[in-house]
Amino acid sequence: MPRFFLEEAPGELAVLDGEDGRHIARSLRMRIGESLTLCDCRGTDYDGVIETIEGERVSVRIVSSRPCAAEPTLQAVLYQALPKLDKFDVVVQKSVELGVARIVPVLSMRCVSRPDAKSLAKKLERWNRIAAEAAKQSGRGILPEVSPALSFEQAVREAEATGGVSLLFYEGGGAPIRTRIGQETLSASLFIGPEGGFDKSEVALARAHGVTPATLGPRILRTETAPIAALAAIMMASGNL
């Protein structure tokens, strides 16, 4: 069923115009009486029926609401060191599909990619578009945000202040995920390094701020593979997969 996000919870009648209205009327060629799903970006889905279509303005009658079944009980924040080329695009898309709540680009010591502020702003806009498209495709109940980039130190301090379980996936080994994540876990911060991995000084800094080194097994994964593996593993461990 087609799915659209709203800026706030609808009343008895919701109106979609602009890009969404145009998509419904012109691309999908939907008709009066057809059903669709609206989401308030806070985890609630609304079942609706199209009542009127006037050009690119579509009115939808709300018939029922329910919690979004696709939202995990665990809120995961991914701190991903910036990789080369367009790998971050894939990380964003697949992480949203797997249930991430927020993604933070991180500039760590061994990052080869170091775009300037103007370039980062353009990339951030694109990444959030990719996140929105992935959220719609996968039936999410929220629109996961790609936040502005942080330095590694800023990232570990933010995770410490947020609380919950914080894991740094490190080729030097660490705790198995199953020993740190369970069905009672409500929030987790995940740190993934760049192509060259984390520097030992960064691992020490992370430890000092309550971030635990963790392992994804004996194989060394690519920077774009590791977040997918980590998110799948924590969703399985927490009963969300």
PDB file of C-alpha atoms in Angstrom:
ATOM      1  CA  MET A   1       0.000   0.000   0.000  1.00  0.00           C
ATOM      2  CA  PRO A   2       1.388   3.476  -0.832  1.00  0.00           C
ATOM      3  CA  ARG A   3       2.887   5.227   2.194  1.00  0.00           C
ATOM      4  CA  PHE A   4       3.350   8.947   2.879  1.00  0.00           C
ATOM      5  CA  PHE A   5       4.818  10.898   5.777  1.00  0.00           C
ATOM      6  CA  LEU A   6       3.125  13.879   7.433  1.00  0.00           C
ATOM      7  CA  GLU A   7       4.684  16.664   9.476  1.00  0.00           C
ATOM      8  CA  GLU A   8       2.141  16.090  12.263  1.00  0.00           C
ATOM      9  CA  ALA A   9      -0.664  13.745  13.260  1.00  0.00           C
ATOM     10  CA  PRO A  10      -3.738  14.155  11.039  1.00  0.00           C
ATOM     11  CA  GLY A  11      -7.283  14.843  12.158  1.00  0.00           C
ATOM     12  CA  GLU A  12     -10.270  13.212  10.474  1.00  0.00           C
ATOM     13  CA  LEU A  13      -9.119  14.556   7.121  1.00  0.00           C
ATOM     14  CA  ALA A  14      -5.559  14.907   5.820  1.00  0.00           C
ATOM     15  CA  VAL A  15      -4.552  16.961   2.793  1.00  0.00           C
ATOM     16  CA  LEU A  16      -1.536  16.058   0.677  1.00  0.00           C
ATOM     17  CA  ASP A  17      -0.262  18.438  -1.970  1.00  0.00           C
ATOM     18  CA  GLY A  18       3.065  19.390  -3.513  1.00  0.00           C
ATOM     19  CA  GLU A  19       5.325  16.439  -4.285  1.00  0.00           C
ATOM     20  CA  ASP A  20       3.157  13.886  -2.440  1.00  0.00           C
ATOM     21  CA  GLY A  21      -0.074  15.070  -4.047  1.00  0.00           C
ATOM     22  CA  ARG A  22       1.566  15.061  -7.470  1.00  0.00           C
ATOM     23  CA  HIS A  23       2.910  11.554  -6.882  1.00  0.00           C
ATOM     24  CA  ILE A  24      -0.515  10.242  -5.877  1.00  0.00           C
ATOM     25  CA  ALA A  25      -2.430  11.921  -8.702  1.00  0.00           C
ATOM     26  CA  ARG A  26       0.042  11.713 -11.584  1.00  0.00           C
ATOM     27  CA  SER A  27       2.638   9.008 -10.947  1.00  0.00           C
ATOM     28  CA  LEU A  28       0.555   6.425  -9.091  1.00  0.00           C
ATOM     29  CA  ARG A  29      -2.681   7.516 -10.854  1.00  0.00           C
ATOM     30  CA  MET A  30      -4.676   6.702  -7.737  1.00  0.00           C
ATOM     31  CA  ARG A  31      -8.424   7.225  -7.703  1.00  0.00           C
ATOM     32  CA  ILE A  32     -11.089   8.307  -5.235  1.00  0.00           C
ATOM     33  CA  GLY A  33     -11.910   5.435  -2.891  1.00  0.00           C
ATOM     34  CA  GLU A  34      -8.430   3.877  -3.003  1.00  0.00           C
ATOM     35  CA  SER A  35      -6.558   3.234   0.250  1.00  0.00           C
ATOM     36  CA  LEU A  36      -3.166   4.458   1.415  1.00  0.00           C
ATOM     37  CA  THR A  37      -1.153   4.745   4.622  1.00  0.00           C
ATOM     38  CA  LEU A  38      -0.082   7.985   6.271  1.00  0.00           C
ATOM     39  CA  CYS A  39       2.538   8.219   9.013  1.00  0.00           C
ATOM     40  CA  ASP A  40       3.052  11.010  11.547  1.00  0.00           C
ATOM     41  CA  CYS A  41       6.848  10.417  11.786  1.00  0.00           C
ATOM     42  CA  ARG A  42       6.370   9.499  15.459  1.00  0.00           C
ATOM     43  CA  GLY A  43       5.657   5.808  15.022  1.00  0.00           C
ATOM     44  CA  THR A  44       1.900   5.845  14.316  1.00  0.00           C
ATOM     45  CA  ASP A  45       0.341   4.702  11.031  1.00  0.00           C
ATOM     46  CA  TYR A  46      -3.006   6.011   9.784  1.00  0.00           C
ATOM     47  CA  ASP A  47      -5.137   4.067   7.307  1.00  0.00           C
ATOM     48  CA  GLY A  48      -6.894   6.403   4.917  1.00  0.00           C
ATOM     49  CA  VAL A  49      -9.159   6.466   1.880  1.00  0.00           C
ATOM     50  CA  ILE A  50      -8.872   9.076  -0.852  1.00  0.00           C
ATOM     51  CA  GLU A  51     -11.912  11.348  -0.716  1.00  0.00           C
ATOM     52  CA  THR A  52     -11.088  13.974  -3.354  1.00  0.00           C
ATOM     53  CA  ILE A  53      -8.414  14.678  -5.964  1.00  0.00           C
ATOM     54  CA  GLU A  54      -8.268  18.224  -7.265  1.00  0.00           C
ATOM     55  CA  GLY A  55      -5.243  18.648  -9.487  1.00  0.00           C
ATOM     56  CA  GLU A  56      -2.287  17.893  -7.210  1.00  0.00           C
ATOM     57  CA  ARG A  57      -4.286  18.353  -3.998  1.00  0.00           C
ATOM     58  CA  VAL A  58      -5.482  15.096  -2.456  1.00  0.00           C
ATOM     59  CA  SER A  59      -7.841  14.789   0.533  1.00  0.00           C
ATOM     60  CA  VAL A  60      -7.664  11.602   2.560  1.00  0.00           C
ATOM     61  CA  ARG A  61     -10.291  10.449   5.074  1.00  0.00           C
ATOM     62  CA  ILE A  62      -8.662   8.764   8.098  1.00  0.00           C
ATOM     63  CA  VAL A  63     -10.425   5.532   9.034  1.00  0.00           C
ATOM     64  CA  SER A  64      -8.111   4.006  11.662  1.00  0.00           C
ATOM     65  CA  SER A  65      -4.703   4.289  13.335  1.00  0.00           C
ATOM     66  CA  ARG A  66      -2.220   1.888  14.902  1.00  0.00           C
ATOM     67  CA  PRO A  67       1.398   1.760  16.095  1.00  0.00           C
ATOM     68  CA  CYS A  68       3.790   1.162  13.202  1.00  0.00           C
ATOM     69  CA  ALA A  69       4.739  -2.529  13.323  1.00  0.00           C
ATOM     70  CA  ALA A  70       8.024  -1.851  11.505  1.00  0.00           C
ATOM     71  CA  GLU A  71       9.580   0.288  14.260  1.00  0.00           C
ATOM     72  CA  PRO A  72      12.035  -1.596  16.506  1.00  0.00           C
ATOM     73  CA  THR A  73      11.905  -1.402  20.297  1.00  0.00           C
ATOM     74  CA  LEU A  74      15.621  -0.546  20.282  1.00  0.00           C
ATOM     75  CA  GLN A  75      16.681   2.947  19.213  1.00  0.00           C
ATOM     76  CA  ALA A  76      19.988   2.629  17.358  1.00  0.00           C
ATOM     77  CA  VAL A  77      22.261   5.529  16.426  1.00  0.00           C
ATOM     78  CA  LEU A  78      24.967   4.794  13.861  1.00  0.00           C
ATOM     79  CA  TYR A  79      28.186   6.810  14.055  1.00  0.00           C
ATOM     80  CA  GLN A  80      29.764   6.031  10.702  1.00  0.00           C
ATOM     81  CA  ALA A  81      33.235   7.262   9.764  1.00  0.00           C
ATOM     82  CA  LEU A  82      33.075   8.866   6.316  1.00  0.00           C
ATOM     83  CA  PRO A  83      34.103   6.409   3.595  1.00  0.00           C
ATOM     84  CA  LYS A  84      35.353   7.171   0.103  1.00  0.00           C
ATOM     85  CA  LEU A  85      33.196   7.739  -2.990  1.00  0.00           C
ATOM     86  CA  ASP A  86      29.443   7.096  -2.689  1.00  0.00           C
ATOM     87  CA  LYS A  87      29.649   4.309  -0.103  1.00  0.00           C
ATOM     88  CA  PHE A  88      27.868   6.447   2.492  1.00  0.00           C
ATOM     89  CA  ASP A  89      24.788   6.506   0.241  1.00  0.00           C
ATOM     90  CA  VAL A  90      24.530   2.725   0.536  1.00  0.00           C
ATOM     91  CA  VAL A  91      25.164   2.836   4.292  1.00  0.00           C
ATOM     92  CA  VAL A  92      22.290   5.298   4.748  1.00  0.00           C
ATOM     93  CA  GLN A  93      19.847   3.333   2.615  1.00  0.00           C
ATOM     94  CA  LYS A  94      20.517  -0.078   4.145  1.00  0.00           C
ATOM     95  CA  SER A  95      20.763   1.215   7.719  1.00  0.00           C
ATOM     96  CA  VAL A  96      17.328   2.835   7.460  1.00  0.00           C
ATOM     97  CA  GLU A  97      15.879  -0.382   6.051  1.00  0.00           C
ATOM     98  CA  LEU A  98      17.349  -2.280   9.020  1.00  0.00           C
ATOM     99  CA  GLY A  99      15.791   0.062  11.593  1.00  0.00           C
ATOM    100  CA  VAL A 100      18.388   2.709  12.508  1.00  0.00           C
ATOM    101  CA  ALA A 101      16.959   5.774  14.274  1.00  0.00           C
ATOM    102  CA  ARG A 102      19.697   8.261  13.343  1.00  0.00           C
ATOM    103  CA  ILE A 103      22.936   8.311  11.365  1.00  0.00           C
ATOM    104  CA  VAL A 104      25.877  10.578  12.187  1.00  0.00           C
ATOM    105  CA  PRO A 105      28.788  11.017   9.750  1.00  0.00           C
ATOM    106  CA  VAL A 106      32.065  11.026  11.683  1.00  0.00           C
ATOM    107  CA  LEU A 107      35.467  12.405  10.714  1.00  0.00           C
ATOM    108  CA  SER A 108      37.998  10.069  12.298  1.00  0.00           C
ATOM    109  CA  MET A 109      41.790  10.121  12.037  1.00  0.00           C
ATOM    110  CA  ARG A 110      42.063   7.689   9.127  1.00  0.00           C
ATOM    111  CA  CYS A 111      39.219   9.061   6.998  1.00  0.00           C
ATOM    112  CA  VAL A 112      40.457   9.598   3.440  1.00  0.00           C
ATOM    113  CA  SER A 113      37.274  11.468   2.506  1.00  0.00           C
ATOM    114  CA  ARG A 114      37.338  14.960   4.035  1.00  0.00           C
ATOM    115  CA  PRO A 115      34.838  17.149   2.169  1.00  0.00           C
ATOM    116  CA  ASP A 116      34.679  20.862   2.960  1.00  0.00           C
ATOM    117  CA  ALA A 117      31.680  22.443   4.693  1.00  0.00           C
ATOM    118  CA  LYS A 118      29.905  23.374   1.440  1.00  0.00           C
ATOM    119  CA  SER A 119      30.313  19.888   0.001  1.00  0.00           C
ATOM    120  CA  LEU A 120      29.178  18.290   3.265  1.00  0.00           C
ATOM    121  CA  ALA A 121      26.017  20.416   3.285  1.00  0.00           C
ATOM    122  CA  LYS A 122      25.114  19.179  -0.209  1.00  0.00           C
ATOM    123  CA  LYS A 123      25.867  15.598   0.749  1.00  0.00           C
ATOM    124  CA  LEU A 124      23.760  15.907   3.900  1.00  0.00           C
ATOM    125  CA  GLU A 125      20.780  17.020   1.841  1.00  0.00           C
ATOM    126  CA  ARG A 126      21.199  14.020  -0.475  1.00  0.00           C
ATOM    127  CA  TRP A 127      21.671  11.589   2.390  1.00  0.00           C
ATOM    128  CA  ASN A 128      18.449  12.738   4.035  1.00  0.00           C
ATOM    129  CA  ARG A 129      16.583  12.266   0.748  1.00  0.00           C
ATOM    130  CA  ILE A 130      17.962   8.733   0.533  1.00  0.00           C
ATOM    131  CA  ALA A 131      16.905   8.109   4.153  1.00  0.00           C
ATOM    132  CA  ALA A 132      13.365   9.345   3.449  1.00  0.00           C
ATOM    133  CA  GLU A 133      13.025   7.146   0.364  1.00  0.00           C
ATOM    134  CA  ALA A 134      14.313   4.116   2.267  1.00  0.00           C
ATOM    135  CA  ALA A 135      11.913   4.816   5.159  1.00  0.00           C
ATOM    136  CA  LYS A 136       8.938   4.868   2.789  1.00  0.00           C
ATOM    137  CA  GLN A 137      10.067   1.730   0.964  1.00  0.00           C
ATOM    138  CA  SER A 138      10.643  -0.260   4.156  1.00  0.00           C
ATOM    139  CA  GLY A 139       7.465   0.847   5.951  1.00  0.00           C
ATOM    140  CA  ARG A 140       9.163   2.771   8.747  1.00  0.00           C
ATOM    141  CA  GLY A 141       7.145   4.750  11.281  1.00  0.00           C
ATOM    142  CA  ILE A 142       9.705   7.553  11.563  1.00  0.00           C
ATOM    143  CA  LEU A 143      11.972   9.439   9.182  1.00  0.00           C
ATOM    144  CA  PRO A 144      15.489   8.639  10.413  1.00  0.00           C
ATOM    145  CA  GLU A 145      17.727  11.707  10.290  1.00  0.00           C
ATOM    146  CA  VAL A 146      21.237  11.977   8.916  1.00  0.00           C
ATOM    147  CA  SER A 147      22.798  14.551  11.252  1.00  0.00           C
ATOM    148  CA  PRO A 148      25.610  17.009  10.520  1.00  0.00           C
ATOM    149  CA  ALA A 149      29.113  15.519  10.693  1.00  0.00           C
ATOM    150  CA  LEU A 150      31.017  15.353  13.986  1.00  0.00           C
ATOM    151  CA  SER A 151      34.630  14.802  14.889  1.00  0.00           C
ATOM    152  CA  PHE A 152      35.361  11.444  16.527  1.00  0.00           C
ATOM    153  CA  GLU A 153      35.780  13.087  19.933  1.00  0.00           C
ATOM    154  CA  GLN A 154      32.478  14.958  19.572  1.00  0.00           C
ATOM    155  CA  ALA A 155      30.779  11.697  18.595  1.00  0.00           C
ATOM    156  CA  VAL A 156      31.972   9.672  21.602  1.00  0.00           C
ATOM    157  CA  ARG A 157      31.071  12.524  23.945  1.00  0.00           C
ATOM    158  CA  GLU A 158      27.593  12.705  22.429  1.00  0.00           C
ATOM    159  CA  ALA A 159      27.104   8.953  22.828  1.00  0.00           C
ATOM    160  CA  GLU A 160      28.259   9.151  26.450  1.00  0.00           C
ATOM    161  CA  ALA A 161      25.777  11.935  27.180  1.00  0.00           C
ATOM    162  CA  THR A 162      22.952  10.021  25.479  1.00  0.00           C
ATOM    163  CA  GLY A 163      23.430   6.899  27.597  1.00  0.00           C
ATOM    164  CA  GLY A 164      22.500   3.342  26.667  1.00  0.00           C
ATOM    165  CA  VAL A 165      24.879   0.754  25.249  1.00  0.00           C
ATOM    166  CA  SER A 166      27.770   2.130  23.154  1.00  0.00           C
ATOM    167  CA  LEU A 167      29.818  -0.222  20.963  1.00  0.00           C
ATOM    168  CA  LEU A 168      32.876   0.450  18.792  1.00  0.00           C
ATOM    169  CA  PHE A 169      33.416  -2.249  16.195  1.00  0.00           C
ATOM    170  CA  TYR A 170      37.115  -2.831  15.998  1.00  0.00           C
ATOM    171  CA  GLU A 171      39.274  -5.246  14.035  1.00  0.00           C
ATOM    172  CA  GLY A 172      41.410  -5.628  17.167  1.00  0.00           C
ATOM    173  CA  GLY A 173      38.614  -7.618  18.794  1.00  0.00           C
ATOM    174  CA  GLY A 174      36.171  -6.950  21.588  1.00  0.00           C
ATOM    175  CA  ALA A 175      32.975  -8.106  23.239  1.00  0.00           C
ATOM    176  CA  PRO A 176      30.515 -10.303  21.311  1.00  0.00           C
ATOM    177  CA  ILE A 177      27.278  -8.430  20.574  1.00  0.00           C
ATOM    178  CA  ARG A 178      25.145 -10.988  22.416  1.00  0.00           C
ATOM    179  CA  THR A 179      26.915 -10.109  25.681  1.00  0.00           C
ATOM    180  CA  ARG A 180      26.023  -6.417  25.362  1.00  0.00           C
ATOM    181  CA  ILE A 181      22.622  -6.355  23.624  1.00  0.00           C
ATOM    182  CA  GLY A 182      19.476  -8.145  24.753  1.00  0.00           C
ATOM    183  CA  GLN A 183      15.711  -7.818  24.490  1.00  0.00           C
ATOM    184  CA  GLU A 184      15.758  -5.371  27.394  1.00  0.00           C
ATOM    185  CA  THR A 185      18.134  -2.986  25.557  1.00  0.00           C
ATOM    186  CA  LEU A 186      16.340   0.219  24.568  1.00  0.00           C
ATOM    187  CA  SER A 187      19.132   2.256  22.980  1.00  0.00           C
ATOM    188  CA  ALA A 188      22.501   1.627  21.384  1.00  0.00           C
ATOM    189  CA  SER A 189      25.219   3.744  19.778  1.00  0.00           C
ATOM    190  CA  LEU A 190      27.312   1.974  17.145  1.00  0.00           C
ATOM    191  CA  PHE A 191      30.711   3.217  15.933  1.00  0.00           C
ATOM    192  CA  ILE A 192      32.051   2.036  12.568  1.00  0.00           C
ATOM    193  CA  GLY A 193      35.508   3.032  11.330  1.00  0.00           C
ATOM    194  CA  PRO A 194      36.730   4.148   7.887  1.00  0.00           C
ATOM    195  CA  GLU A 195      38.601   2.050   5.322  1.00  0.00           C
ATOM    196  CA  GLY A 196      41.764   2.120   7.441  1.00  0.00           C
ATOM    197  CA  GLY A 197      39.993   1.316  10.693  1.00  0.00           C
ATOM    198  CA  PHE A 198      40.197   3.178  13.991  1.00  0.00           C
ATOM    199  CA  ASP A 199      43.503   4.422  15.359  1.00  0.00           C
ATOM    200  CA  LYS A 200      44.507   2.925  18.728  1.00  0.00           C
ATOM    201  CA  SER A 201      44.317   6.378  20.303  1.00  0.00           C
ATOM    202  CA  GLU A 202      40.682   6.621  19.177  1.00  0.00           C
ATOM    203  CA  VAL A 203      39.899   3.253  20.736  1.00  0.00           C
ATOM    204  CA  ALA A 204      41.443   4.490  24.001  1.00  0.00           C
ATOM    205  CA  LEU A 205      39.414   7.712  23.809  1.00  0.00           C
ATOM    206  CA  ALA A 206      36.234   5.742  23.176  1.00  0.00           C
ATOM    207  CA  ARG A 207      36.899   3.520  26.196  1.00  0.00           C
ATOM    208  CA  ALA A 208      37.421   6.624  28.345  1.00  0.00           C
ATOM    209  CA  HIS A 209      33.918   7.776  27.406  1.00  0.00           C
ATOM    210  CA  GLY A 210      32.170   4.479  28.103  1.00  0.00           C
ATOM    211  CA  VAL A 211      32.254   3.020  24.587  1.00  0.00           C
ATOM    212  CA  THR A 212      33.018  -0.720  24.552  1.00  0.00           C
ATOM    213  CA  PRO A 213      35.100  -2.282  21.757  1.00  0.00           C
ATOM    214  CA  ALA A 214      33.047  -5.033  20.129  1.00  0.00           C
ATOM    215  CA  THR A 215      33.539  -7.642  17.432  1.00  0.00           C
ATOM    216  CA  LEU A 216      31.661  -8.683  14.300  1.00  0.00           C
ATOM    217  CA  GLY A 217      33.576 -11.941  14.091  1.00  0.00           C
ATOM    218  CA  PRO A 218      37.011 -13.023  12.845  1.00  0.00           C
ATOM    219  CA  ARG A 219      36.611 -11.581   9.340  1.00  0.00           C
ATOM    220  CA  ILE A 220      37.577  -7.988   8.541  1.00  0.00           C
ATOM    221  CA  LEU A 221      34.559  -6.317   6.922  1.00  0.00           C
ATOM    222  CA  ARG A 222      34.533  -3.365   4.566  1.00  0.00           C
ATOM    223  CA  THR A 223      33.421  -0.057   6.059  1.00  0.00           C
ATOM    224  CA  GLU A 224      30.151  -0.197   4.099  1.00  0.00           C
ATOM    225  CA  THR A 225      29.490  -3.827   5.122  1.00  0.00           C
ATOM    226  CA  ALA A 226      30.186  -3.462   8.849  1.00  0.00           C
ATOM    227  CA  PRO A 227      27.200  -1.206   9.721  1.00  0.00           C
ATOM    228  CA  ILE A 228      24.805  -3.533   7.919  1.00  0.00           C
ATOM    229  CA  ALA A 229      26.186  -6.535   9.797  1.00  0.00           C
ATOM    230  CA  ALA A 230      26.168  -4.672  13.126  1.00  0.00           C
ATOM    231  CA  LEU A 231      22.599  -3.430  12.774  1.00  0.00           C
ATOM    232  CA  ALA A 232      21.323  -6.826  11.684  1.00  0.00           C
ATOM    233  CA  ALA A 233      23.074  -8.425  14.657  1.00  0.00           C
ATOM    234  CA  ILE A 234      21.765  -5.997  17.269  1.00  0.00           C
ATOM    235  CA  MET A 235      18.244  -6.187  15.863  1.00  0.00           C
ATOM    236  CA  MET A 236      18.403  -9.966  16.108  1.00  0.00           C
ATOM    237  CA  ALA A 237      19.835  -9.853  19.645  1.00  0.00           C
ATOM    238  CA  SER A 238      17.150  -7.412  20.798  1.00  0.00           C
ATOM    239  CA  GLY A 239      14.277  -9.410  19.268  1.00  0.00           C
ATOM    240  CA  ASN A 240      13.621  -6.966  16.428  1.00  0.00           C
ATOM    241  CA  LEU A 241      14.516  -9.207  13.519  1.00  0.00           C
TER     242      LEU A 241
END
